[in-house]
PDB file of C-alpha atoms and ligand atoms in Angstrom:
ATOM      1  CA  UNK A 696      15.856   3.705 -14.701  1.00 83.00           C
ATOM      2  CA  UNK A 697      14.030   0.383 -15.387  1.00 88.00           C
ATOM      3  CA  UNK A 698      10.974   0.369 -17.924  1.00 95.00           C
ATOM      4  CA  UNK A 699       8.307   0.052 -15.125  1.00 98.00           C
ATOM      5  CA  UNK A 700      10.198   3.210 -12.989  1.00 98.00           C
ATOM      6  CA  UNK A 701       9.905   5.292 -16.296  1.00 98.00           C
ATOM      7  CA  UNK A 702       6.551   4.485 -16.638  1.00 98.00           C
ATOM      8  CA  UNK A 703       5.327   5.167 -13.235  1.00 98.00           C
ATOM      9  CA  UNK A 704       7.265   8.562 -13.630  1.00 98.00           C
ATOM     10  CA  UNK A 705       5.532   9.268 -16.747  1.00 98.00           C
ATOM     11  CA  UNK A 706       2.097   8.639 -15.929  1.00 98.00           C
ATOM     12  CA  UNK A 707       2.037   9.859 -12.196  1.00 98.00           C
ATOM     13  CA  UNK A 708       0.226  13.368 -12.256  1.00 98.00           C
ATOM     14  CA  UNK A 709       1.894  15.922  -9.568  1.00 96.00           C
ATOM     15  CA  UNK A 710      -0.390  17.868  -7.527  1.00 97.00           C
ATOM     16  CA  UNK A 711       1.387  20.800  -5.604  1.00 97.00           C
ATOM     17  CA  UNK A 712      -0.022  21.943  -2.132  1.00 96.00           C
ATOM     18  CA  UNK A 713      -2.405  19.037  -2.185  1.00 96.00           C
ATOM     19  CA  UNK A 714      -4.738  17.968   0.541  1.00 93.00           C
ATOM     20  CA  UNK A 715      -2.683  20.601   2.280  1.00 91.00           C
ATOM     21  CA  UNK A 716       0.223  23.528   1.526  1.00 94.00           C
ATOM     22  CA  UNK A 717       3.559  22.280   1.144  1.00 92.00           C
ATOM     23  CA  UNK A 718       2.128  18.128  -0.028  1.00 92.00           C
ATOM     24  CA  UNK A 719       3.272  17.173  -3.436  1.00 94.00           C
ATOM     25  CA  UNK A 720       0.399  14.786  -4.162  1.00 96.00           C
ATOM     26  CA  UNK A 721       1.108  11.815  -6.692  1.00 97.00           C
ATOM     27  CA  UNK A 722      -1.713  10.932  -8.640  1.00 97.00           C
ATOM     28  CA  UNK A 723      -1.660   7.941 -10.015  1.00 98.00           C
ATOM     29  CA  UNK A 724      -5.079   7.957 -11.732  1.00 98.00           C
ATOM     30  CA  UNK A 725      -2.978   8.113 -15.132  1.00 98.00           C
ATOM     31  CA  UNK A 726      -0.920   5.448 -14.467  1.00 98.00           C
ATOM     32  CA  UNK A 727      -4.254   2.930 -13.204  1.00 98.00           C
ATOM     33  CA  UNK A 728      -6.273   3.870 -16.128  1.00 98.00           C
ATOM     34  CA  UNK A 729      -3.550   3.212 -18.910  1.00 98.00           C
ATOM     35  CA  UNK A 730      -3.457  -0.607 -19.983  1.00 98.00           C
ATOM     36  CA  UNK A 731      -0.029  -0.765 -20.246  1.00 98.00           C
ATOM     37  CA  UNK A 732       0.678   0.914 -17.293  1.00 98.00           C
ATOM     38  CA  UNK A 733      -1.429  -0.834 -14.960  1.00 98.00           C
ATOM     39  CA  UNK A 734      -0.597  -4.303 -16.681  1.00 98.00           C
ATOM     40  CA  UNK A 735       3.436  -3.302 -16.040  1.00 98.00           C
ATOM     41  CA  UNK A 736       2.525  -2.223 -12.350  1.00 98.00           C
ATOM     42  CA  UNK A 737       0.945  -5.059 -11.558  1.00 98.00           C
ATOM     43  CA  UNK A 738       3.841  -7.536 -12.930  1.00 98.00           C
ATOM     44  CA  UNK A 739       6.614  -5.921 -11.311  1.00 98.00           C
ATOM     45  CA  UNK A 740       4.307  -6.185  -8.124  1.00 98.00           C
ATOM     46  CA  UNK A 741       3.310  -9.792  -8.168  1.00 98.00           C
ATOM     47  CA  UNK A 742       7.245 -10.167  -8.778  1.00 98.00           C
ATOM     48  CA  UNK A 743       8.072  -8.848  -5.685  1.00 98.00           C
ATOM     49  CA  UNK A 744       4.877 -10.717  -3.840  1.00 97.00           C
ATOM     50  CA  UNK A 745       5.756 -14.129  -5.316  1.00 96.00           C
ATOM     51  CA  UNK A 746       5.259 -16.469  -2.435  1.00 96.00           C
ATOM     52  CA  UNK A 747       2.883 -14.973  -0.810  1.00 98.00           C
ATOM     53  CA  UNK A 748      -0.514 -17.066  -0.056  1.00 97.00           C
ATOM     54  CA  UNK A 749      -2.785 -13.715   0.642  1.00 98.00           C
ATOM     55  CA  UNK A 750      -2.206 -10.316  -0.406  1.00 98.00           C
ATOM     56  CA  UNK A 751      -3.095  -7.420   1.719  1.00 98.00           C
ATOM     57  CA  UNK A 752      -4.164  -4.037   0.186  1.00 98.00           C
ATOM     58  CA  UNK A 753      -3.963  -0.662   2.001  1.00 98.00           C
ATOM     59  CA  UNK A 754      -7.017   1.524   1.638  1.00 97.00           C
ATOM     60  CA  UNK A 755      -8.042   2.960  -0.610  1.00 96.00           C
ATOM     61  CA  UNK A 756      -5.689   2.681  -4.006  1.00 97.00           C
ATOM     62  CA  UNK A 757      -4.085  -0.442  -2.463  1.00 98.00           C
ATOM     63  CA  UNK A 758      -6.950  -2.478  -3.167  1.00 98.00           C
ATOM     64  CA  UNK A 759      -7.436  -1.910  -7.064  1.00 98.00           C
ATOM     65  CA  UNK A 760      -3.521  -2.863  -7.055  1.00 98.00           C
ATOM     66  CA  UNK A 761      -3.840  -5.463  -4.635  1.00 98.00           C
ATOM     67  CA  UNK A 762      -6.612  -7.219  -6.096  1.00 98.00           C
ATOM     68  CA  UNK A 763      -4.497  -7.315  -9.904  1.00 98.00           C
ATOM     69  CA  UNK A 764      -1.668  -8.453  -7.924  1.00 98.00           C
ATOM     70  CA  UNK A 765      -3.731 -11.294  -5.926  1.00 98.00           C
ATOM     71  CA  UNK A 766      -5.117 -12.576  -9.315  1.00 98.00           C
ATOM     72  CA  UNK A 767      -1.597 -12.847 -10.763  1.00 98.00           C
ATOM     73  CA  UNK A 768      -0.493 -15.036  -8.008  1.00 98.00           C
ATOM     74  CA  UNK A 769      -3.760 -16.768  -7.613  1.00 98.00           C
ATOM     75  CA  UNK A 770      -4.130 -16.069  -3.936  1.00 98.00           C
ATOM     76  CA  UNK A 771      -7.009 -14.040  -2.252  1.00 98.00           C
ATOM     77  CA  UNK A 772      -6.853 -10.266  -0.971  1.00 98.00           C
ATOM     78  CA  UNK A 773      -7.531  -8.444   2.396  1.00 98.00           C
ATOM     79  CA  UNK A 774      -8.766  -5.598   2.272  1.00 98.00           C
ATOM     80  CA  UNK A 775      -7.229  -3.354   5.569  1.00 98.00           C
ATOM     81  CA  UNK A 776      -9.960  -1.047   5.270  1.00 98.00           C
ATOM     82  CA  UNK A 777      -9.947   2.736   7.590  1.00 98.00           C
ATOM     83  CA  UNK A 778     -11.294   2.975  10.767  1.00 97.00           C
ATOM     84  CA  UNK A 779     -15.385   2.653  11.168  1.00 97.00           C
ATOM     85  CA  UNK A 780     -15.914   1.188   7.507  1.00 97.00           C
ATOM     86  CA  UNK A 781     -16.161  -2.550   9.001  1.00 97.00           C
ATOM     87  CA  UNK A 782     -19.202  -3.915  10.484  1.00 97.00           C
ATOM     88  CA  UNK A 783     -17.983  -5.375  13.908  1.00 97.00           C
ATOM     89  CA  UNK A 784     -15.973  -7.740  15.233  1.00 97.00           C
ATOM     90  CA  UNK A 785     -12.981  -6.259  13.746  1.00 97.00           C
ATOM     91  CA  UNK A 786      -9.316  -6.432  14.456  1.00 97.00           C
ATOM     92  CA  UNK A 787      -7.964  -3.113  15.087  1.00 97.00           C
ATOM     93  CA  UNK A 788      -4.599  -0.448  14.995  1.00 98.00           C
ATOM     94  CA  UNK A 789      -4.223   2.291  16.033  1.00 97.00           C
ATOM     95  CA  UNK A 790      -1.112   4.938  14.816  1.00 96.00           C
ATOM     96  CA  UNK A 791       0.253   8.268  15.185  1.00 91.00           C
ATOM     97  CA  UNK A 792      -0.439  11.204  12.083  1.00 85.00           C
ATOM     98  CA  UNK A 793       0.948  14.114  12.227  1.00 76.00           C
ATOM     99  CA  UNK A 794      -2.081  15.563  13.226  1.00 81.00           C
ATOM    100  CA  UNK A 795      -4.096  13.221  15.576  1.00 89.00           C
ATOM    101  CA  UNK A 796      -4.823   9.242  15.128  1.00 95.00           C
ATOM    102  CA  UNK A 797      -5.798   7.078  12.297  1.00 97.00           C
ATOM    103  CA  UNK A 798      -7.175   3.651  12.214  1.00 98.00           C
ATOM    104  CA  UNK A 799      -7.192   0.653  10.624  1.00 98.00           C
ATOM    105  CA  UNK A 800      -8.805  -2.456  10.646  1.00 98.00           C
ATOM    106  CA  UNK A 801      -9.838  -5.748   9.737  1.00 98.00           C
ATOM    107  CA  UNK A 802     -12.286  -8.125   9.859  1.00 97.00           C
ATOM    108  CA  UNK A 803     -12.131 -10.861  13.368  1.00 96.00           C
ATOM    109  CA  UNK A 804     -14.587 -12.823  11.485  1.00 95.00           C
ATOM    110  CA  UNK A 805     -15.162 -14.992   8.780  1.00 95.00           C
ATOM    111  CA  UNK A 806     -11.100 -15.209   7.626  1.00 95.00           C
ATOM    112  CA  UNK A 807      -8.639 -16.459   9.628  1.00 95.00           C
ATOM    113  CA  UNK A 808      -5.115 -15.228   8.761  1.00 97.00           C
ATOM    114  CA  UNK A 809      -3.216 -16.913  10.979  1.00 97.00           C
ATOM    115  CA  UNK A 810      -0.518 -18.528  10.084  1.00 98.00           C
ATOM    116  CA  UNK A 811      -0.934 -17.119   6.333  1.00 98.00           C
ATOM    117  CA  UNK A 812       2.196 -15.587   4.716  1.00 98.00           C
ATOM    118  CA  UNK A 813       0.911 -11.938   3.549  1.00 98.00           C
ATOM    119  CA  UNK A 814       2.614  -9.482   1.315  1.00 98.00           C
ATOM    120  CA  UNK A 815       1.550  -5.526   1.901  1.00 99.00           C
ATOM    121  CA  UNK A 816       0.299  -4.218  -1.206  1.00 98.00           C
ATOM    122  CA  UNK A 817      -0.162   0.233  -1.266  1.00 98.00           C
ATOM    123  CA  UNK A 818       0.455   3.087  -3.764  1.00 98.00           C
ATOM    124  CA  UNK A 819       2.819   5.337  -2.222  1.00 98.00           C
ATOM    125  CA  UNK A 820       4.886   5.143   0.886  1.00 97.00           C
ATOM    126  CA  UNK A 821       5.364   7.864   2.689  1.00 96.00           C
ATOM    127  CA  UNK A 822       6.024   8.285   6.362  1.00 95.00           C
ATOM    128  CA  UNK A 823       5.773   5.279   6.473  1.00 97.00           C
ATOM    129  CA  UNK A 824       3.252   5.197   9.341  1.00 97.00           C
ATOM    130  CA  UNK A 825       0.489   3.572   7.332  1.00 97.00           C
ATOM    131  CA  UNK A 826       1.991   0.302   6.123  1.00 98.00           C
ATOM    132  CA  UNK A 827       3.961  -0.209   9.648  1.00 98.00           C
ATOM    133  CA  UNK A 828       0.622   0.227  11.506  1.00 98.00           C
ATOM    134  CA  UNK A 829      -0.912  -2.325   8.874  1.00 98.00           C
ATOM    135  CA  UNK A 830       2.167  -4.769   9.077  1.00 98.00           C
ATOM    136  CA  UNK A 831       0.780  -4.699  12.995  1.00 98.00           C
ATOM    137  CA  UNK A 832      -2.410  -5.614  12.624  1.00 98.00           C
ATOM    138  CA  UNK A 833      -1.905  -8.434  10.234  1.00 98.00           C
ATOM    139  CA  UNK A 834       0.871  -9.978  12.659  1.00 98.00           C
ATOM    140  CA  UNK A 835      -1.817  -9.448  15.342  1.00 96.00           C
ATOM    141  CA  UNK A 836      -4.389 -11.843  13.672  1.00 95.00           C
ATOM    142  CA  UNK A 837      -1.570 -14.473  13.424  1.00 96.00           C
ATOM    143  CA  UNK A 838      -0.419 -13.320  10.099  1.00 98.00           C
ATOM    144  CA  UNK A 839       3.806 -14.104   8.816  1.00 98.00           C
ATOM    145  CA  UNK A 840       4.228 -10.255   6.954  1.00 98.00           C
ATOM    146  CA  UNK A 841       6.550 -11.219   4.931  1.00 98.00           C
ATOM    147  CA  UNK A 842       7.371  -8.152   2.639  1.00 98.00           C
ATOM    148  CA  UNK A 843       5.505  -5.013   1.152  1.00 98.00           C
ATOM    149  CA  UNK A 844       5.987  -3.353  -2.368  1.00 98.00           C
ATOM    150  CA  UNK A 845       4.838  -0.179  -3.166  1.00 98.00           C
ATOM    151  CA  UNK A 846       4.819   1.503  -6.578  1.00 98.00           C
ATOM    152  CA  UNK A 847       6.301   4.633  -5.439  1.00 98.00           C
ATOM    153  CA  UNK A 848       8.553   5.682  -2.667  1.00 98.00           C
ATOM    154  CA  UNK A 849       9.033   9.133  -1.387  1.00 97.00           C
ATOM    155  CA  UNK A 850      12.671   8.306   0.395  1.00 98.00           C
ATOM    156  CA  UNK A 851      12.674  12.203   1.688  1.00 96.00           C
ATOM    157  CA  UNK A 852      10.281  10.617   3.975  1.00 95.00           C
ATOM    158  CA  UNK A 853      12.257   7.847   5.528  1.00 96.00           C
ATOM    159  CA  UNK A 854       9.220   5.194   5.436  1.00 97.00           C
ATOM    160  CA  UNK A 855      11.876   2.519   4.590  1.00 97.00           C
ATOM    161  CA  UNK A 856      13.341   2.768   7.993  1.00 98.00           C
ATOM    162  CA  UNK A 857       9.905   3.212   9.686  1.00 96.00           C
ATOM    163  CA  UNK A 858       8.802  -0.064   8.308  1.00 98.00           C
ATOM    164  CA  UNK A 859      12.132  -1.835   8.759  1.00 97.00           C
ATOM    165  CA  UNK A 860      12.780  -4.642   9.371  1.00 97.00           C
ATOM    166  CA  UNK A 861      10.362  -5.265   6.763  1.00 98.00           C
ATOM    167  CA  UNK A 862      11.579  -5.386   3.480  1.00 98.00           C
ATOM    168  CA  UNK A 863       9.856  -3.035   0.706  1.00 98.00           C
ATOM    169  CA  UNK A 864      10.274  -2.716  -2.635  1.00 98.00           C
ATOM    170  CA  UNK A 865       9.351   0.236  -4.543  1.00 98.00           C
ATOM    171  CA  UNK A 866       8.670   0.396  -8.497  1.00 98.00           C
ATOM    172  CA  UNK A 867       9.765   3.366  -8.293  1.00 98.00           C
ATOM    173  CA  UNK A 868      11.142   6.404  -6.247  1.00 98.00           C
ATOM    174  CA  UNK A 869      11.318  10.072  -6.074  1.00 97.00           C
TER     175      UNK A 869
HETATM  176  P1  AMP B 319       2.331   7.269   5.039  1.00 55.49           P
HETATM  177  O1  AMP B 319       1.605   6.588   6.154  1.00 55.49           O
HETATM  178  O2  AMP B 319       2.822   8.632   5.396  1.00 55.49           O
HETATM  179  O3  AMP B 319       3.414   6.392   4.438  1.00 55.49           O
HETATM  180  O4  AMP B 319       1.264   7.550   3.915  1.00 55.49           O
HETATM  181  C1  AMP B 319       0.879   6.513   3.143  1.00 55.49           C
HETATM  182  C2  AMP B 319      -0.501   6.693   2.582  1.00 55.49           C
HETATM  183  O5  AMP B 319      -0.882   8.043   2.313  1.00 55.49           O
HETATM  184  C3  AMP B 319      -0.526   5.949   1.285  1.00 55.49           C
HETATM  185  O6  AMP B 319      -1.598   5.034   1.377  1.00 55.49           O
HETATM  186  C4  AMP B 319      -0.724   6.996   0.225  1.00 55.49           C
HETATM  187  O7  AMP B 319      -1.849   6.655  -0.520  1.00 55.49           O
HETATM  188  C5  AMP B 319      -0.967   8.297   0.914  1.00 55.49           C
HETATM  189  N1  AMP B 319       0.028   9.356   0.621  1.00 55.49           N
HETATM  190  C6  AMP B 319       0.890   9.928   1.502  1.00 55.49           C
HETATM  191  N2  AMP B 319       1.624  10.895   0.921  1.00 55.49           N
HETATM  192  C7  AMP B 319       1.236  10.943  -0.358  1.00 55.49           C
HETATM  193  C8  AMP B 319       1.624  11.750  -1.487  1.00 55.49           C
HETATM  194  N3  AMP B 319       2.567  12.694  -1.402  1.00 55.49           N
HETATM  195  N4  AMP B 319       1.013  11.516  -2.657  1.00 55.49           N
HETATM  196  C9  AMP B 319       0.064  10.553  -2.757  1.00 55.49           C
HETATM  197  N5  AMP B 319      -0.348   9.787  -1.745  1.00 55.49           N
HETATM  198  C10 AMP B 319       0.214   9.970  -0.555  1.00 55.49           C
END
């Protein structure tokens, strides 16, 4: 296991049955709030988003990470915010939960991503469902996608092959 992946391990808090039975809920409040840990996180991130002119972070714990990352690599950050948080015109996706829809979106105004090579910033992947229906709307405004990284990856849930062909690299997985 490499430094960061011990660290992530060590400082994500495990939540059983949590927001519903049968979830096993990483927290990684610990990991955020610890100097070290968020200074290691956000390295190893910017590592795998080298290259990248904008960063995109996934609502909500992909933005604190995504903005660290973006000021490593001196670029800007997107924020792809949940549905009905935007003021209109916004650029939107809509995806599949287990339970019903979820949205996403961006703003149509005021940046322009086309043409702008974006790295996918987030937490956890899951399902994968999330960062596939983000990796959407970005290539919808115009936007190259050109990888993600996550800090942890919960391969029981086969996001890696609901994102692929996108490549995603994970800090660290369970
Ligand atoms: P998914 O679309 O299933 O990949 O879910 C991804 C989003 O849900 C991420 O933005 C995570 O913040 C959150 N998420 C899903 N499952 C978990 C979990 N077990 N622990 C913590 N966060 C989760």
């Amino acid at each position: 296991m490499s430094d960061v992946s011990a660290l992530v391990a060590s400082l994500t808090r495990e939540v059983p049955d949590f927001p519903d039975p049968g979830i096993q809920f990483k927290d990684l409040t610990p990991l955020l709030a610890d100097a070290h840990g968020l200074n290691a996180v956000t390295d190893a991130l910017a590592a795998s988003a080298d290259g990248a002119d904008l960063v995109a972070g996934l609502d909500a714990r992909g933005f604190l990470l995504g903005a660290a990352v973006a000021t490593r690599l001196g670029t800007g950050v997107l924020a792809v915010r949940k549905g009905g948080k935007l003021p209109p015109p916004v650029h939107s996706v809509s995806y599949q939960l287990e339970y019903g829809t979820a949205t996403l979106e961006i703003p149509a105004d005021g940046i322009d991503i086309a043409g702008r090579n974006v790295v996918i910033i987030d937490d956890v992947l899951a399902t994968g469902g999330t960062l596939a229906a983000a990796a959407r709307l970005l290539r919808a405004g115009g936007a190259t996608v050109t990888r993600a990284a996550v800090v942890l990856e919960l391969t029981a849930l086969g996001g890696r092959n609901a994102v692929a062909p996108l490549p995603v690299d994970s800090l660290h997985t369970v």
